[in-house]
CSV table of C-alpha atoms in Angstrom, one decimal:
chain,number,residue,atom,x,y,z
A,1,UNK,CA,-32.2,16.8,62.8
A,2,UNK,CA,-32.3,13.2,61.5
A,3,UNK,CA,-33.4,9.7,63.3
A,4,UNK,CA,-30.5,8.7,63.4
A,5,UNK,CA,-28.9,11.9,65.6
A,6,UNK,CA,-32.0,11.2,67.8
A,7,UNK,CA,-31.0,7.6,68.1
A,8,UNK,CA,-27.7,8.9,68.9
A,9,UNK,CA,-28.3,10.7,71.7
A,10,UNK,CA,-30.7,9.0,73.6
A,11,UNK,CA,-28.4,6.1,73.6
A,12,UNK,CA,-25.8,8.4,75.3
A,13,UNK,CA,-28.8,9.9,77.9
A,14,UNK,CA,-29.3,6.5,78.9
A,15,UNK,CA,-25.8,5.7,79.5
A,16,UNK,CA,-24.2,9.3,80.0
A,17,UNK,CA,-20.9,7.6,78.6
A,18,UNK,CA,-20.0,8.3,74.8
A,19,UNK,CA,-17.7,5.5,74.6
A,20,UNK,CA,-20.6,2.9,76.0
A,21,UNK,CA,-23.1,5.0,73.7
A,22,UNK,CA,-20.8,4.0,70.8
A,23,UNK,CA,-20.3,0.5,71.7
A,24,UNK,CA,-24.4,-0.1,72.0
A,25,UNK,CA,-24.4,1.3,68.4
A,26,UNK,CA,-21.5,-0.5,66.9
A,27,UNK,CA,-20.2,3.1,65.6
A,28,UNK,CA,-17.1,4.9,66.7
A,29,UNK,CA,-16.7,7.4,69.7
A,30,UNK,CA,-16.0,10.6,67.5
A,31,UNK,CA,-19.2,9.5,65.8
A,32,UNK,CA,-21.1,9.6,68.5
A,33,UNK,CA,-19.1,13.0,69.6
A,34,UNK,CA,-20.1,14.6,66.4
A,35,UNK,CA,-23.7,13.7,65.8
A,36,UNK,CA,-24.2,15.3,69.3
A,37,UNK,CA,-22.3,18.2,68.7
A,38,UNK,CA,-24.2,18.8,65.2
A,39,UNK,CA,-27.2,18.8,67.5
A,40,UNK,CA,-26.2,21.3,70.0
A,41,UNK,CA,-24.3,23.6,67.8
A,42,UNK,CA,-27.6,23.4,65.3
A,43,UNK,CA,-29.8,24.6,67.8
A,44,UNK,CA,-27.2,26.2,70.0
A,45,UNK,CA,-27.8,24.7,73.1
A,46,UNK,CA,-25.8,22.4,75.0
A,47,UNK,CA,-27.3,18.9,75.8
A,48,UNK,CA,-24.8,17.6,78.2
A,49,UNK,CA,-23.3,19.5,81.1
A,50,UNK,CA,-19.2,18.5,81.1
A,51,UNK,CA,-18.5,18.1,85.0
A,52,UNK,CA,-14.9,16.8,85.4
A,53,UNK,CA,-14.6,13.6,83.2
A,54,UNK,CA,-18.3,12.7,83.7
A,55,UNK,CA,-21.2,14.4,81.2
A,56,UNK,CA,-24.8,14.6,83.0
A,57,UNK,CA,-27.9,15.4,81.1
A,58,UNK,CA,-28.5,19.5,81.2
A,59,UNK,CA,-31.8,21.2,81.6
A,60,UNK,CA,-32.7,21.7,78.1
A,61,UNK,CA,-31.3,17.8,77.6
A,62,UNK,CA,-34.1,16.4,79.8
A,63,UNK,CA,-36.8,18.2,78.4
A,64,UNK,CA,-35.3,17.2,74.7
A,65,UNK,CA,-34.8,13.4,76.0
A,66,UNK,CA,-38.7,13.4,76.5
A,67,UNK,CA,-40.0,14.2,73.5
A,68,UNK,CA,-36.9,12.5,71.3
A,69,UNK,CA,-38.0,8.9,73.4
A,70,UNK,CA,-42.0,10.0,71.8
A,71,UNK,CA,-40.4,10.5,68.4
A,72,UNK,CA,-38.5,6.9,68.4
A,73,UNK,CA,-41.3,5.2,69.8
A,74,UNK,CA,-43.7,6.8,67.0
A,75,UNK,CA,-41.5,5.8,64.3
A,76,UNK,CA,-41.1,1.8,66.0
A,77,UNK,CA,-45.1,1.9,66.0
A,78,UNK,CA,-44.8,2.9,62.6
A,79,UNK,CA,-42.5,0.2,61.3
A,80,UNK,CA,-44.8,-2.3,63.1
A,81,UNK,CA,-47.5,-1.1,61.1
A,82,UNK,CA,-45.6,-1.5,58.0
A,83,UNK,CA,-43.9,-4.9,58.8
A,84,UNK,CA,-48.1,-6.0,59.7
A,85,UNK,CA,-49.1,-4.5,56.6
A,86,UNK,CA,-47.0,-6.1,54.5
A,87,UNK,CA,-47.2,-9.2,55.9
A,88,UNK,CA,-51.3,-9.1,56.6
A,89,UNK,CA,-51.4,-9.1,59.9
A,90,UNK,CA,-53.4,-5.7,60.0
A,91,UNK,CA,-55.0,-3.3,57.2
A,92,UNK,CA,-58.3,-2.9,55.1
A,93,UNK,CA,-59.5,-3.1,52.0
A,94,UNK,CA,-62.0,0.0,50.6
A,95,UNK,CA,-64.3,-1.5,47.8
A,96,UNK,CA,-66.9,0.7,46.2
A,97,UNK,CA,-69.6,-1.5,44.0
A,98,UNK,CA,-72.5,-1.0,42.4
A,99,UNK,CA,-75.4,-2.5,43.9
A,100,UNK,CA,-76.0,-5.4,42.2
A,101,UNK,CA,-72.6,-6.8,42.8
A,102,UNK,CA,-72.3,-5.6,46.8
A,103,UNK,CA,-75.4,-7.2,47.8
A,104,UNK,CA,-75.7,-10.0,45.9
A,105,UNK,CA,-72.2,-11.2,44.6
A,106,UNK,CA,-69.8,-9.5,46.7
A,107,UNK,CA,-71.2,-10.8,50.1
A,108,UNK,CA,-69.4,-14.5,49.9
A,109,UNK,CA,-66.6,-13.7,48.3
A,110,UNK,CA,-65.7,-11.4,51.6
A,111,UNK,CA,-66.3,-14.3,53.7
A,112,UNK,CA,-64.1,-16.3,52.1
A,113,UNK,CA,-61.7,-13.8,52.0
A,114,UNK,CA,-62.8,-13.2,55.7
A,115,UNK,CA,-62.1,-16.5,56.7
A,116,UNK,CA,-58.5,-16.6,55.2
A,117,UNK,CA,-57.2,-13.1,56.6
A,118,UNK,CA,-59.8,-12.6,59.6
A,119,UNK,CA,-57.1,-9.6,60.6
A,120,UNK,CA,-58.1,-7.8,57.7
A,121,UNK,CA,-61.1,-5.4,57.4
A,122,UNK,CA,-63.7,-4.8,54.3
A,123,UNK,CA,-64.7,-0.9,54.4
A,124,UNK,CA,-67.3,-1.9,51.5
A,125,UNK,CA,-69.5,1.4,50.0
A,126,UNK,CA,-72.2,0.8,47.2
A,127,UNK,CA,-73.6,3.2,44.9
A,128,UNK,CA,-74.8,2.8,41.2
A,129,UNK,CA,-71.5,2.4,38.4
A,130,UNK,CA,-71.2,6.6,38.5
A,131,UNK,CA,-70.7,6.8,41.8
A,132,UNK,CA,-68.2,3.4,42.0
A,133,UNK,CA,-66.4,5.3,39.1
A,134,UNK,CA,-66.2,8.6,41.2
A,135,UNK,CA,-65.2,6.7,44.4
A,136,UNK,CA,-61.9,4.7,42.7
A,137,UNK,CA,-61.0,8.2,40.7
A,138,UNK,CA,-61.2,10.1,44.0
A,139,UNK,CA,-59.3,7.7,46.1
A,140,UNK,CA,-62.3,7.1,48.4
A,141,UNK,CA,-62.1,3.1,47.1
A,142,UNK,CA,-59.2,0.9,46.5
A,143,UNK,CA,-61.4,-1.1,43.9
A,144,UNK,CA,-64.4,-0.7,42.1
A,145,UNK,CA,-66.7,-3.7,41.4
A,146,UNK,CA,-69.6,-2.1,38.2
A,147,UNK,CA,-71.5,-3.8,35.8
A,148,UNK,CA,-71.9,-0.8,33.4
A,149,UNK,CA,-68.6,0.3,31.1
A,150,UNK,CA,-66.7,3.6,32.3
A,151,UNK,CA,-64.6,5.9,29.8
A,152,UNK,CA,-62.4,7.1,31.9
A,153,UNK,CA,-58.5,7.2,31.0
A,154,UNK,CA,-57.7,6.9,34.6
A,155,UNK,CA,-59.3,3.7,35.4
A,156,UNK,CA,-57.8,0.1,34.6
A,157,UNK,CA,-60.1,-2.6,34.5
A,158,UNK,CA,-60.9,-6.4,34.1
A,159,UNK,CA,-63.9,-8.5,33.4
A,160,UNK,CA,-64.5,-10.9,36.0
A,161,UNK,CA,-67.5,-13.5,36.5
A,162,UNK,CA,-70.6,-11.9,36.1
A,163,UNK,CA,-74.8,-12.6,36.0
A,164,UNK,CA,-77.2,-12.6,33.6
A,165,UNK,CA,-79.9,-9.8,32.9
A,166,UNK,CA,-83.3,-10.9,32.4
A,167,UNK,CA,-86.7,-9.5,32.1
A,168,UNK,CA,-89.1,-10.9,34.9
A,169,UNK,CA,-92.6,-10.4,34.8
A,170,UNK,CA,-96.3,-11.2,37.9
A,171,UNK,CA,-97.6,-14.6,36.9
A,172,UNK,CA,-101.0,-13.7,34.4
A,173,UNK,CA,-98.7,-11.0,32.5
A,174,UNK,CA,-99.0,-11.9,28.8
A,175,UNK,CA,-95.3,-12.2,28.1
A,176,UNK,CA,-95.3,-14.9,31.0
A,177,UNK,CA,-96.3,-17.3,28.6
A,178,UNK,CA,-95.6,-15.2,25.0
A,179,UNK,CA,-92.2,-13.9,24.5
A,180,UNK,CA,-92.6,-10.3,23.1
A,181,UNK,CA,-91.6,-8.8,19.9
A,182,UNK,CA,-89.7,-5.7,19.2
A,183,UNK,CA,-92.2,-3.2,18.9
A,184,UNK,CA,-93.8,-4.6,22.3
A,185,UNK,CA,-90.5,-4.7,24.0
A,186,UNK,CA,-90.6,-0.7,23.3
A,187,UNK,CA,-93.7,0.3,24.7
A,188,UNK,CA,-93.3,-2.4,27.5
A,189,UNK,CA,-94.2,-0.1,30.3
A,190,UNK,CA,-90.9,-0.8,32.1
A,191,UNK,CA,-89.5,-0.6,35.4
A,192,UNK,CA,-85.9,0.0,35.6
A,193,UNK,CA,-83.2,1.4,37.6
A,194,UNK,CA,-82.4,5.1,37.3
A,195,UNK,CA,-79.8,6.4,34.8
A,196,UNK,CA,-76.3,6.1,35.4
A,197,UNK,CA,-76.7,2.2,36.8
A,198,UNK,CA,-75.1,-0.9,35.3
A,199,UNK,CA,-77.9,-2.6,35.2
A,200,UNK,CA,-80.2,0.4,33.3
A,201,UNK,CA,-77.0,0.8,31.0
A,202,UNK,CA,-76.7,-2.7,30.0
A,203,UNK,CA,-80.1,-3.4,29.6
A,204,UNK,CA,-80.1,-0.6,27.1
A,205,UNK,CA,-77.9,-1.6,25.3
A,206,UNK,CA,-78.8,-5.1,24.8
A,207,UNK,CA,-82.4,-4.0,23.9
A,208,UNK,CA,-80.5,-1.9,20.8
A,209,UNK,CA,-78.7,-5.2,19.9
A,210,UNK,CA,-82.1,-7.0,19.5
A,211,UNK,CA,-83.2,-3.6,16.7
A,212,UNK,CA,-85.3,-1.9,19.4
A,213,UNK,CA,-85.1,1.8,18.9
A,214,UNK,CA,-83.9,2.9,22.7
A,215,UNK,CA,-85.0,6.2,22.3
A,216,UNK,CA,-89.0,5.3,22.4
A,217,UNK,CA,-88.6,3.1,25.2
A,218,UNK,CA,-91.7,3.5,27.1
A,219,UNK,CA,-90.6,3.5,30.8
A,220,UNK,CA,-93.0,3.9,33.4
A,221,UNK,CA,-91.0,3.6,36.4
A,222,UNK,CA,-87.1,4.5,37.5
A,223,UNK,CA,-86.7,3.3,40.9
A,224,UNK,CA,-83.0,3.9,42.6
A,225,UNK,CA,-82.4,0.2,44.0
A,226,UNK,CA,-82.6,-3.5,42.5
A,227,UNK,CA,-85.3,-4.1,45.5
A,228,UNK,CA,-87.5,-1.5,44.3
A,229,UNK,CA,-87.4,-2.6,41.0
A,230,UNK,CA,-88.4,-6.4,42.4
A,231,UNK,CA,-91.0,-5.1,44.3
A,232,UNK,CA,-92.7,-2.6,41.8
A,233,UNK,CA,-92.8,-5.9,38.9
A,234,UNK,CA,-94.0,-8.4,41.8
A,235,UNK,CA,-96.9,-5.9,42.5
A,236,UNK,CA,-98.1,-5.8,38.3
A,237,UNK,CA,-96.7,-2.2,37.7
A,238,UNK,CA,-94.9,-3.4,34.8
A,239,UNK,CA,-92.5,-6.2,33.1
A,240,UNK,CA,-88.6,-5.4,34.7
A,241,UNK,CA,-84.7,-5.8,33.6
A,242,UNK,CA,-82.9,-7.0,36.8
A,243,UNK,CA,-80.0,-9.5,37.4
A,244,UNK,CA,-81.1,-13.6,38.2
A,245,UNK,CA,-79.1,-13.1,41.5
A,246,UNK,CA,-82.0,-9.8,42.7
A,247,UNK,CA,-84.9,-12.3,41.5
A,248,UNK,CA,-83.7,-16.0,42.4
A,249,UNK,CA,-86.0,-16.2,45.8
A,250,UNK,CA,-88.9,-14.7,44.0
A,251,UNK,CA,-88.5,-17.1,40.8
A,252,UNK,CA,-87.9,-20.2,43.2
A,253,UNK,CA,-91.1,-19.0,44.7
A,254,UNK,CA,-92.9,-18.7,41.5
A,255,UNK,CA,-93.6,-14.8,42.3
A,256,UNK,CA,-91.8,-13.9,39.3
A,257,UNK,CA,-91.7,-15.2,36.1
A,258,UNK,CA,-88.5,-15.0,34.0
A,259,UNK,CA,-89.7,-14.1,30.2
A,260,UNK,CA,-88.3,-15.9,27.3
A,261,UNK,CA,-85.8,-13.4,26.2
A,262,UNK,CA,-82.2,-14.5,26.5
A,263,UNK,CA,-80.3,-11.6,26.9
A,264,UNK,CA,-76.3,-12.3,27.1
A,265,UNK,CA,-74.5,-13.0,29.9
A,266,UNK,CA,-72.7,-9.8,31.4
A,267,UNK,CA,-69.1,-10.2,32.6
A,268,UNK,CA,-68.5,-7.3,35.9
A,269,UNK,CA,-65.7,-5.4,35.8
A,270,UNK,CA,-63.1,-4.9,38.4
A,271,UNK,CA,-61.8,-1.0,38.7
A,272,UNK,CA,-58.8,0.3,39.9
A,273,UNK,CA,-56.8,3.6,39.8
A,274,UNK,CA,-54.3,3.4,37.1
A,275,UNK,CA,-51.4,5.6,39.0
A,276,UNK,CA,-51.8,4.0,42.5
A,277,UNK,CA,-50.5,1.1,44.1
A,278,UNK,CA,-52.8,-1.2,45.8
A,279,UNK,CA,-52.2,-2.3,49.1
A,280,UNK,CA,-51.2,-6.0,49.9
A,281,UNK,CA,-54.5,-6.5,51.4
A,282,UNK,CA,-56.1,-5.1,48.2
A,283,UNK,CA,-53.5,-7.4,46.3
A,284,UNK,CA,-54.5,-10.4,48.0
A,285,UNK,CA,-58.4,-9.4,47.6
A,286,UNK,CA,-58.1,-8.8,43.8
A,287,UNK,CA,-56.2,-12.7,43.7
A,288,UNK,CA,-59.6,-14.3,45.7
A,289,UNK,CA,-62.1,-12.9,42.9
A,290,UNK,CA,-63.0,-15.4,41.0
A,291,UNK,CA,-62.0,-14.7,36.7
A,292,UNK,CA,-64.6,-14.0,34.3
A,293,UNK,CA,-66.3,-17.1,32.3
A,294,UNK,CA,-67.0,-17.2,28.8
A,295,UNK,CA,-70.1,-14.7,27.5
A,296,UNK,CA,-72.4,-17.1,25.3
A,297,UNK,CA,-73.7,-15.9,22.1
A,298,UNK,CA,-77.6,-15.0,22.9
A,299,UNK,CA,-80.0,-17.2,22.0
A,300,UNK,CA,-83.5,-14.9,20.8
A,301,UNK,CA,-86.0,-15.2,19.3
A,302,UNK,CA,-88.6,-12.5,18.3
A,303,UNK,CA,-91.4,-11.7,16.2
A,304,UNK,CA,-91.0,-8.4,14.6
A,305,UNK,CA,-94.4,-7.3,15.9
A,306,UNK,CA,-96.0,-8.8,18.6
């Protein structure tokens, strides 16, 4: 049974007349004559009862006229969907990020995006770069928006603007006023973000760049969110590694201090599946995130001990 028999002979229950049946559908009476009997013979049971030179619709042909007219009008709600789709009038984008980048960068680029497509919906999840990673692989996500670098074969990605990592420590801590050295940097007493986070990764590995040995990294505290981090630092527990976007308010304030160690600039990076096709709305959402800028080379300067 195809569309088009079902076309075919609801046309002709409407009309109970083959040759106005085939005139409606710009096709030729023995068209219409065989679709119809394709469909009875298939199922072998007659449609139409013959009565003289009239045909009227039989038993079994009123109870199949129901259900074909639910079929047609299915598949006419689902070319509206399409035809919307494609011309974004309806759909949704599903964005995974990690949280850096959903609550503090993401948030105005969806409502500009918002403003310019207010038919479109954001389905926006947020989880540390792992879980963004798992999200985009499984198809739960459309996009992934991570700070951290991924491995995996399946992905595609590009850079796109980014932030800045820097350490922040209470006003009265001693590297508020004297940068650190390496060996100090190590047994720092840190607070950071738990393992598998952008931010923890990236942090990591920009310490190694400056000759600190990673693997004694005194750590007091792994917290699971950027506002646990801000809040442990702001009450003395230790000196943290968080974005400038997480500690703007509190360095406006003068609740933080921002220490004299220039870390470089960190681009994000933009994630998506590698074998699937993104929707238009997820096409037109990629085209409204702004491109990455130029990383600057570092500027630091440290005492070897300190």
């Amino acid at each position: 049974m195809t569309l088009e028999q079902l076309r075919i002979f609801v046309c002709v229950a409407e009309r109970l007349n083959m040759t106005r049946a085939a005139e409606a559908l710009h096709i030729t009476q023995s068209g219409v004559s065989a679709s119809i009997s394709a469909l009875e013979n298939t199922y072998g049971t007659a449609l139409f009862d013959r009565v003289g030179r009239r045909i009227e619709l039989s038993v079994a042909g009123q109870a199949f006229l129901v259900e074909a007219e639910k079929v047609l009008s299915q598949v006419r709600n689902a070319q509206r969907t399409l035809a919307d789709l494609s011309n974004l009038r309806r759909g949704a984008v599903s964005i995974s990020a990690s949280q850096t980048i959903g609550n503090y960068w993401l948030p105005q680029i969806i409502a500009e995006f918002n403003t310019r497509f207010p038919h479109l919906g954001i389905e926006l999840h947020m989880s540390n770069t792992a879980g963004v990673v798992r999200m985009v692989l499984e198809g739960e996500a459309e996009l992934g928006f991570v700070e951290g670098s991924h491995a995996d074969a399946a992905l595609t990605g590009s850079d796109i603007d980014g932030d800045r990592l820097c350490v922040f420590v209470r006003p009265g801590h001693p590297w508020a006023e004297h940068p650190p050295g390496i060996e100090a940097l190590a047994r720092g007493g840190w607070v950071l973000r738990e393992d598998g986070s952008g931010t923890r990764s990236e942090f990591v590995r920009a310490l190694g760049s400056l000759g600190v040995d990673t693997s004694t990294l005194d750590v007091r505290l792994e917290l699971p969110t950027n506002e646990s981090v801000r809040s442990a630092v702001l009450a003395g527990v230790g000196p943290g590694a968080m974005s400038e976007l997480v500690a703007r308010e509190a360095e406006a304030s003068g609740a933080l201090v921002r220490v004299a160690i220039k870390l470089p600039r960190r681009a994000f990076r933009m994630l998506r599946h590698s074998e699937r096709k993104l929707s238009r709305a997820a096409e037109m959402f990629v085209k409204s995130v702004p491109a990455s800028r130029p990383a600057r080379a570092p500027e630091i300067r440290l005492a070897a001990n300190a």
